[in-house]
Amino acid sequence: MYPGESITFTCTVDMYSGWEYEWYHNGVEQQSSSSKTIAVGPVTLDGSGRYQCLAKRGQLRTDYSDPVSLDVSDPPKPILKLLSPWSDVYENEVLKFSCEVSSSEWTVTWHRDQNLIANENGLELNIAAAKVSDRGEYSCKAHQKHRGVSSASSNTSTVSVYDKLPTPTLSRDLSFSPMYIGETVKLKCTVSVSSGWSYHWYKDGNNLNKSGKELSINLTLSDRGKYSCKAKRGEKTSTGPSNELQLDVRDKLPTPALSRDPIFTPMFTGETVKLKCTVNVSSGWSYHWYKDGNNLSSFGEELDISLTLSDNGGYSCEARRGEKTSTGRSKETQLDVRDGKPNVTLLQNPSDKLMHTGDRISFTCHVNVSSGWKYVWYKDSNPLKSSENFHQIASAKTSDSGSYKCRVERQTPTTFSSESGDVELKIDERPKANIVLLTSWSEVFSTDSLKLQCDVMGSSDSWNYTWYKEGINVSQSPSSKYKVTPNNDPEQSSYTCEGIRNERPLFSVRSDSYRTKNLLLKRRILLSISGCLFFGIIAVFIGCVTLRICRKPVAADDKQEETNLFLTMAQLKDRNDAPCPLVEYITDADVNPPAKEGEENGTSCSEETPLPITSPDEQAATTNGKETTENGGGMVSFLQ
C-alpha cells in the first residue's frame, strides 16, 4: 500500500456469538471493539507491520489470530532521462526527454521549473524546435488515479537554450613564428559551449576536407598560409568560422649569436664571465654549449663561469627546437684567463718629489692589461673623490703633502681589484719675492732716479728676475736691479717682481706692489728745501760779514758784550731745543705724505728711517748724519 490509502481488517470466530474483539499492531493492543471489523487509514509508513486480533466473552478468551502483514511504502519514483545528445541546445534544435515508471498502471505529468506543462502526459516529452523560453529544470511525476496515489518528482535535468551560436577558437600547440621545414605543428579547434560538435578545416578559405578537433601538420613550404575551422552539430546547427592563424614556414634556419659580459680581455682567475646565446628569429629554442668543440652538458640561454685557468678556450653554442630542428653552432668566442692580478702603476707628473705651493700636479693610474677598470684613489689611506684614471691637483697646498696610491677594480659580477704602490709627495711653501729700494738719501742732490732690487726671501739660489709695471711685464734679466727714472716712469707707477729659474721652485711668489710716486715727490721736495736753506745760510753769512766790516767802532764804555750768533759744539750738546731748519722743513706736513701712501709702497719712510746702504760713501754720509743728530740737529758753529 502507499501512504494515504485505507484498509479494513475482519476478525471471525466460527462458534457462538456475542464476542468482543481486541486488535493488535506488532503485538501492541490498539483498541477493543464489539465489531469484528476495523478500518485503518489513511495509512502512513508507520502503519507497516503485523496485524492480529482475538475474541473474548466473559472469562473466555480465544487465541491470537494468524498475523496479517501490511507493507506501506512510497510510490515508486519515476526516472527522467534526456534523450537529446546535448543539455545545451540552440534555437530550432530538438529537445527530447523520457519518464520511466515501474508499470503501465502509472500515468505521467511533466514539469519545468516545478510548473506543470499542459497537455503533456505521455512517457516522452518532445520539443521539435527549441526556443529560449524552453530552458529550465525539467522533471516528471507518476500517478494512479483510481487509487488517488501520486509519486514524488523524478530526478531533474537542466537545459540551456541559446539564441546565438558560439564562435570556435583556433589555437596551436607551438606558438613559434616563423617555423621551419620538418617541424610539426598541431592546430586545435574548440567550442567552449555544449558538446557533440564536429569540426571542419580551412586553409586560405579553402576546405581541406579534414575533420576532427585537431589538425597535425608536418611542415613544408606549401603549408604556409592562414588556417581556420568551423563546428557543426546535427543537420541544422553550424557555427561561423574561427579566428585565423598564420603559419610562416621557412627553409633556412637562423645562426645563433654568442655574446659575453663583460668583454674584457684578458680576464683573471676569480672573475666571473657570462656567455649568452641568442636566436633573434622565432622562439622556443633550447641551447647547448661547447668548449673547444666538446659538449659541455650545459643548457640554457646563459652560461655563467667562475674563471679558473682551465676555462681558457673557445666557446660556442647551438640552438635546438624539438627533435629535428637545429640551427648549427655559433661563432666561437675566446676566453683568455690569467692567474694573479694585473700590475698597477701610479705615475706622477711632474715626477719631482718636492713641489711647491701653487704647482699643478697630476697622477695617472696605469693598468698594464685588459680594460673596464674603475679607479679608486687614496691619500694617506683616505679615499679621494676622483674616479677617473687620473687625479689632478690644480694648485698645490702644503696640506696636499702625503702618500698617494690608486686601486683598480671591476664588477664581473664579483669585485676584482688590484692596488698600486705608494707615491710620496711633499709640498713646501713657495718663496716670495720682495722689492728693496737701493737709492740712498745722500743721492738726493745728485739724481732723481730710483734703483730697486728684487730679492727672493729665504733663498740663496741664483734667480732670473721679471719686473712688472702695473701688472705688465717690462723687464726680464738675470740682474736683480731695476732703475726707475722720470723718463721711463712719468706717471710714477706700481711695480712688482718675481724670480724665475730652471730648477724647482721654477718661480717665486710675486712681490707686494711698490709705488714710486710718493718717494720721488718727497725727494724732489727735499732737494728744493735743501737748496733754499743752503742759499739762505750763505746770504745770512755774507750779511753778517758785511755788517761787521761796515759798522763804526764804539767806545769801550759803550761797547756791548759781543753775542755769538752761532753756538759752539759744547753749547749745542748742552741744549735740547737747538733748531734744525732742515729737519723742520722735511717734517713739514706739506712734505710728509699721509700714512696711506706709505702703505701703498709697502715701505714706511720718516725722518728716522734710514735708507738701504749700498756703497762706502753712503755709509760715511750716514755716519756723519748720525753725528749731527747726536749734536742736537743744529748748525755747527764756525767758531772753535
PDB file of C-alpha atoms in Angstrom, residues 320-455:
ATOM      1  CA  ARG A 320      67.553  23.386 -30.980  1.00  0.00           C
ATOM      2  CA  ARG A 321      63.788  23.029 -31.129  1.00  0.00           C
ATOM      3  CA  GLY A 322      62.032  19.729 -30.982  1.00  0.00           C
ATOM      4  CA  GLU A 323      63.750  16.559 -32.146  1.00  0.00           C
ATOM      5  CA  LYS A 324      64.594  17.594 -35.695  1.00  0.00           C
ATOM      6  CA  THR A 325      65.335  21.329 -35.720  1.00  0.00           C
ATOM      7  CA  SER A 326      68.901  22.515 -35.030  1.00  0.00           C
ATOM      8  CA  THR A 327      70.484  25.831 -36.040  1.00  0.00           C
ATOM      9  CA  GLY A 328      74.092  24.682 -36.108  1.00  0.00           C
ATOM     10  CA  ARG A 329      76.828  26.215 -33.960  1.00  0.00           C
ATOM     11  CA  SER A 330      77.561  29.885 -33.441  1.00  0.00           C
ATOM     12  CA  LYS A 331      80.930  31.548 -33.956  1.00  0.00           C
ATOM     13  CA  GLU A 332      83.474  30.882 -31.247  1.00  0.00           C
ATOM     14  CA  THR A 333      84.405  33.451 -28.615  1.00  0.00           C
ATOM     15  CA  GLN A 334      87.781  33.065 -26.964  1.00  0.00           C
ATOM     16  CA  LEU A 335      88.330  33.312 -23.200  1.00  0.00           C
ATOM     17  CA  ASP A 336      91.864  34.329 -22.178  1.00  0.00           C
ATOM     18  CA  VAL A 337      92.193  33.580 -18.451  1.00  0.00           C
ATOM     19  CA  ARG A 338      95.317  34.520 -16.497  1.00  0.00           C
ATOM     20  CA  ASP A 339      96.462  33.820 -12.997  1.00  0.00           C
ATOM     21  CA  GLY A 340      97.256  36.506 -10.396  1.00  0.00           C
ATOM     22  CA  LYS A 341      96.408  40.186 -10.693  1.00  0.00           C
ATOM     23  CA  PRO A 342      97.343  42.939 -13.174  1.00  0.00           C
ATOM     24  CA  ASN A 343     100.204  45.348 -12.440  1.00  0.00           C
ATOM     25  CA  VAL A 344      99.012  48.798 -11.399  1.00  0.00           C
ATOM     26  CA  THR A 345     101.489  51.693 -11.753  1.00  0.00           C
ATOM     27  CA  LEU A 346     100.972  55.174 -10.288  1.00  0.00           C
ATOM     28  CA  LEU A 347     102.751  57.913 -12.286  1.00  0.00           C
ATOM     29  CA  GLN A 348     103.256  61.493 -11.074  1.00  0.00           C
ATOM     30  CA  ASN A 349     103.667  64.431 -13.464  1.00  0.00           C
ATOM     31  CA  PRO A 350     105.932  66.270 -12.861  1.00  0.00           C
ATOM     32  CA  SER A 351     107.869  63.498 -11.181  1.00  0.00           C
ATOM     33  CA  ASP A 352     109.673  65.705  -8.602  1.00  0.00           C
ATOM     34  CA  LYS A 353     109.143  64.514  -5.076  1.00  0.00           C
ATOM     35  CA  LEU A 354     109.406  68.065  -3.740  1.00  0.00           C
ATOM     36  CA  MET A 355     106.867  70.502  -5.146  1.00  0.00           C
ATOM     37  CA  HIS A 356     105.780  73.937  -4.031  1.00  0.00           C
ATOM     38  CA  THR A 357     102.517  75.680  -3.329  1.00  0.00           C
ATOM     39  CA  GLY A 358     100.712  76.733  -6.474  1.00  0.00           C
ATOM     40  CA  ASP A 359     102.215  73.958  -8.613  1.00  0.00           C
ATOM     41  CA  ARG A 360      99.931  71.899 -10.848  1.00  0.00           C
ATOM     42  CA  ILE A 361     100.395  68.171 -10.220  1.00  0.00           C
ATOM     43  CA  SER A 362      98.689  65.197 -11.836  1.00  0.00           C
ATOM     44  CA  PHE A 363      98.739  61.476 -11.046  1.00  0.00           C
ATOM     45  CA  THR A 364      97.920  58.766 -13.594  1.00  0.00           C
ATOM     46  CA  CYS A 365      96.883  55.236 -12.663  1.00  0.00           C
ATOM     47  CA  HIS A 366      98.058  52.792 -15.336  1.00  0.00           C
ATOM     48  CA  VAL A 367      96.990  49.142 -15.686  1.00  0.00           C
ATOM     49  CA  ASN A 368      99.182  47.034 -17.921  1.00  0.00           C
ATOM     50  CA  VAL A 369      96.438  44.755 -19.331  1.00  0.00           C
ATOM     51  CA  SER A 370      92.697  44.457 -20.030  1.00  0.00           C
ATOM     52  CA  SER A 371      90.052  47.179 -19.667  1.00  0.00           C
ATOM     53  CA  GLY A 372      86.827  48.081 -17.891  1.00  0.00           C
ATOM     54  CA  TRP A 373      88.540  49.230 -14.734  1.00  0.00           C
ATOM     55  CA  LYS A 374      87.057  51.550 -12.167  1.00  0.00           C
ATOM     56  CA  TYR A 375      89.578  53.720 -10.335  1.00  0.00           C
ATOM     57  CA  VAL A 376      89.650  54.470  -6.603  1.00  0.00           C
ATOM     58  CA  TRP A 377      92.153  56.997  -5.214  1.00  0.00           C
ATOM     59  CA  TYR A 378      93.634  57.298  -1.718  1.00  0.00           C
ATOM     60  CA  LYS A 379      95.744  59.866   0.127  1.00  0.00           C
ATOM     61  CA  ASP A 380      97.187  58.643   3.403  1.00  0.00           C
ATOM     62  CA  SER A 381      94.709  55.724   3.162  1.00  0.00           C
ATOM     63  CA  ASN A 382      91.753  58.143   2.960  1.00  0.00           C
ATOM     64  CA  PRO A 383      89.593  57.908  -0.195  1.00  0.00           C
ATOM     65  CA  LEU A 384      89.575  60.826  -2.639  1.00  0.00           C
ATOM     66  CA  LYS A 385      86.706  61.948  -4.849  1.00  0.00           C
ATOM     67  CA  SER A 386      88.445  61.248  -8.179  1.00  0.00           C
ATOM     68  CA  SER A 387      87.028  58.292 -10.143  1.00  0.00           C
ATOM     69  CA  GLU A 388      88.898  58.539 -13.456  1.00  0.00           C
ATOM     70  CA  ASN A 389      92.307  57.082 -14.229  1.00  0.00           C
ATOM     71  CA  PHE A 390      93.902  60.396 -13.227  1.00  0.00           C
ATOM     72  CA  HIS A 391      93.878  62.663 -10.179  1.00  0.00           C
ATOM     73  CA  GLN A 392      94.808  66.346 -10.505  1.00  0.00           C
ATOM     74  CA  ILE A 393      95.913  68.978  -8.015  1.00  0.00           C
ATOM     75  CA  ALA A 394      95.274  72.288  -9.783  1.00  0.00           C
ATOM     76  CA  SER A 395      97.101  74.473  -7.246  1.00  0.00           C
ATOM     77  CA  ALA A 396      99.101  72.635  -4.640  1.00  0.00           C
ATOM     78  CA  LYS A 397      98.898  73.448  -0.936  1.00  0.00           C
ATOM     79  CA  THR A 398     101.103  72.231   1.876  1.00  0.00           C
ATOM     80  CA  SER A 399      98.161  70.127   3.062  1.00  0.00           C
ATOM     81  CA  ASP A 400      98.441  68.145  -0.205  1.00  0.00           C
ATOM     82  CA  SER A 401     101.617  66.548   1.092  1.00  0.00           C
ATOM     83  CA  GLY A 402     101.219  62.840   1.753  1.00  0.00           C
ATOM     84  CA  SER A 403     101.249  59.308   0.379  1.00  0.00           C
ATOM     85  CA  TYR A 404      99.154  58.679  -2.764  1.00  0.00           C
ATOM     86  CA  LYS A 405      98.041  55.402  -4.308  1.00  0.00           C
ATOM     87  CA  CYS A 406      95.299  54.084  -6.582  1.00  0.00           C
ATOM     88  CA  ARG A 407      93.263  50.892  -6.809  1.00  0.00           C
ATOM     89  CA  VAL A 408      91.606  49.423  -9.888  1.00  0.00           C
ATOM     90  CA  GLU A 409      88.525  47.251  -9.620  1.00  0.00           C
ATOM     91  CA  ARG A 410      85.724  45.923 -11.788  1.00  0.00           C
ATOM     92  CA  GLN A 411      82.494  44.016 -11.256  1.00  0.00           C
ATOM     93  CA  THR A 412      82.296  40.712 -13.111  1.00  0.00           C
ATOM     94  CA  PRO A 413      79.879  40.473 -11.154  1.00  0.00           C
ATOM     95  CA  THR A 414      82.172  39.696  -8.227  1.00  0.00           C
ATOM     96  CA  THR A 415      84.540  42.538  -7.319  1.00  0.00           C
ATOM     97  CA  PHE A 416      88.089  42.035  -8.588  1.00  0.00           C
ATOM     98  CA  SER A 417      90.746  44.602  -7.618  1.00  0.00           C
ATOM     99  CA  SER A 418      94.475  45.395  -7.584  1.00  0.00           C
ATOM    100  CA  GLU A 419      96.440  48.261  -5.973  1.00  0.00           C
ATOM    101  CA  SER A 420      99.437  50.354  -6.969  1.00  0.00           C
ATOM    102  CA  GLY A 421     102.432  51.181  -4.802  1.00  0.00           C
ATOM    103  CA  ASP A 422     102.563  54.384  -2.737  1.00  0.00           C
ATOM    104  CA  VAL A 423     103.960  57.637  -4.164  1.00  0.00           C
ATOM    105  CA  GLU A 424     105.183  60.171  -1.611  1.00  0.00           C
ATOM    106  CA  LEU A 425     104.602  63.868  -2.329  1.00  0.00           C
ATOM    107  CA  LYS A 426     105.951  66.800  -0.324  1.00  0.00           C
ATOM    108  CA  ILE A 427     104.677  70.366  -0.803  1.00  0.00           C
ATOM    109  CA  ASP A 428     106.770  73.288   0.544  1.00  0.00           C
ATOM    110  CA  GLU A 429     105.791  76.935   0.659  1.00  0.00           C
ATOM    111  CA  ARG A 430     106.895  78.788  -2.476  1.00  0.00           C
ATOM    112  CA  PRO A 431     109.440  81.550  -1.664  1.00  0.00           C
ATOM    113  CA  LYS A 432     108.212  85.111  -2.070  1.00  0.00           C
ATOM    114  CA  ALA A 433     109.948  87.971  -3.867  1.00  0.00           C
ATOM    115  CA  ASN A 434     110.461  91.319  -2.121  1.00  0.00           C
ATOM    116  CA  ILE A 435     111.358  94.771  -3.542  1.00  0.00           C
ATOM    117  CA  VAL A 436     114.128  96.716  -1.784  1.00  0.00           C
ATOM    118  CA  LEU A 437     114.966 100.402  -2.510  1.00  0.00           C
ATOM    119  CA  LEU A 438     118.696 100.823  -3.220  1.00  0.00           C
ATOM    120  CA  THR A 439     118.764 104.621  -3.723  1.00  0.00           C
ATOM    121  CA  SER A 440     120.031 106.320  -0.523  1.00  0.00           C
ATOM    122  CA  TRP A 441     119.073 109.695   0.869  1.00  0.00           C
ATOM    123  CA  SER A 442     122.611 111.009   0.247  1.00  0.00           C
ATOM    124  CA  GLU A 443     121.942 110.700  -3.501  1.00  0.00           C
ATOM    125  CA  VAL A 444     119.036 113.081  -3.392  1.00  0.00           C
ATOM    126  CA  PHE A 445     121.077 116.060  -4.589  1.00  0.00           C
ATOM    127  CA  SER A 446     122.794 114.147  -7.403  1.00  0.00           C
ATOM    128  CA  THR A 447     119.927 112.154  -9.016  1.00  0.00           C
ATOM    129  CA  ASP A 448     116.168 111.986  -9.345  1.00  0.00           C
ATOM    130  CA  SER A 449     116.029 108.288 -10.318  1.00  0.00           C
ATOM    131  CA  LEU A 450     115.366 105.235  -8.128  1.00  0.00           C
ATOM    132  CA  LYS A 451     117.143 101.874  -8.016  1.00  0.00           C
ATOM    133  CA  LEU A 452     115.005  98.923  -6.996  1.00  0.00           C
ATOM    134  CA  GLN A 453     116.214  95.421  -6.178  1.00  0.00           C
ATOM    135  CA  CYS A 454     114.211  92.166  -6.237  1.00  0.00           C
ATOM    136  CA  ASP A 455     115.159  89.622  -3.583  1.00  0.00           C
TER     137      ASP A 455
END
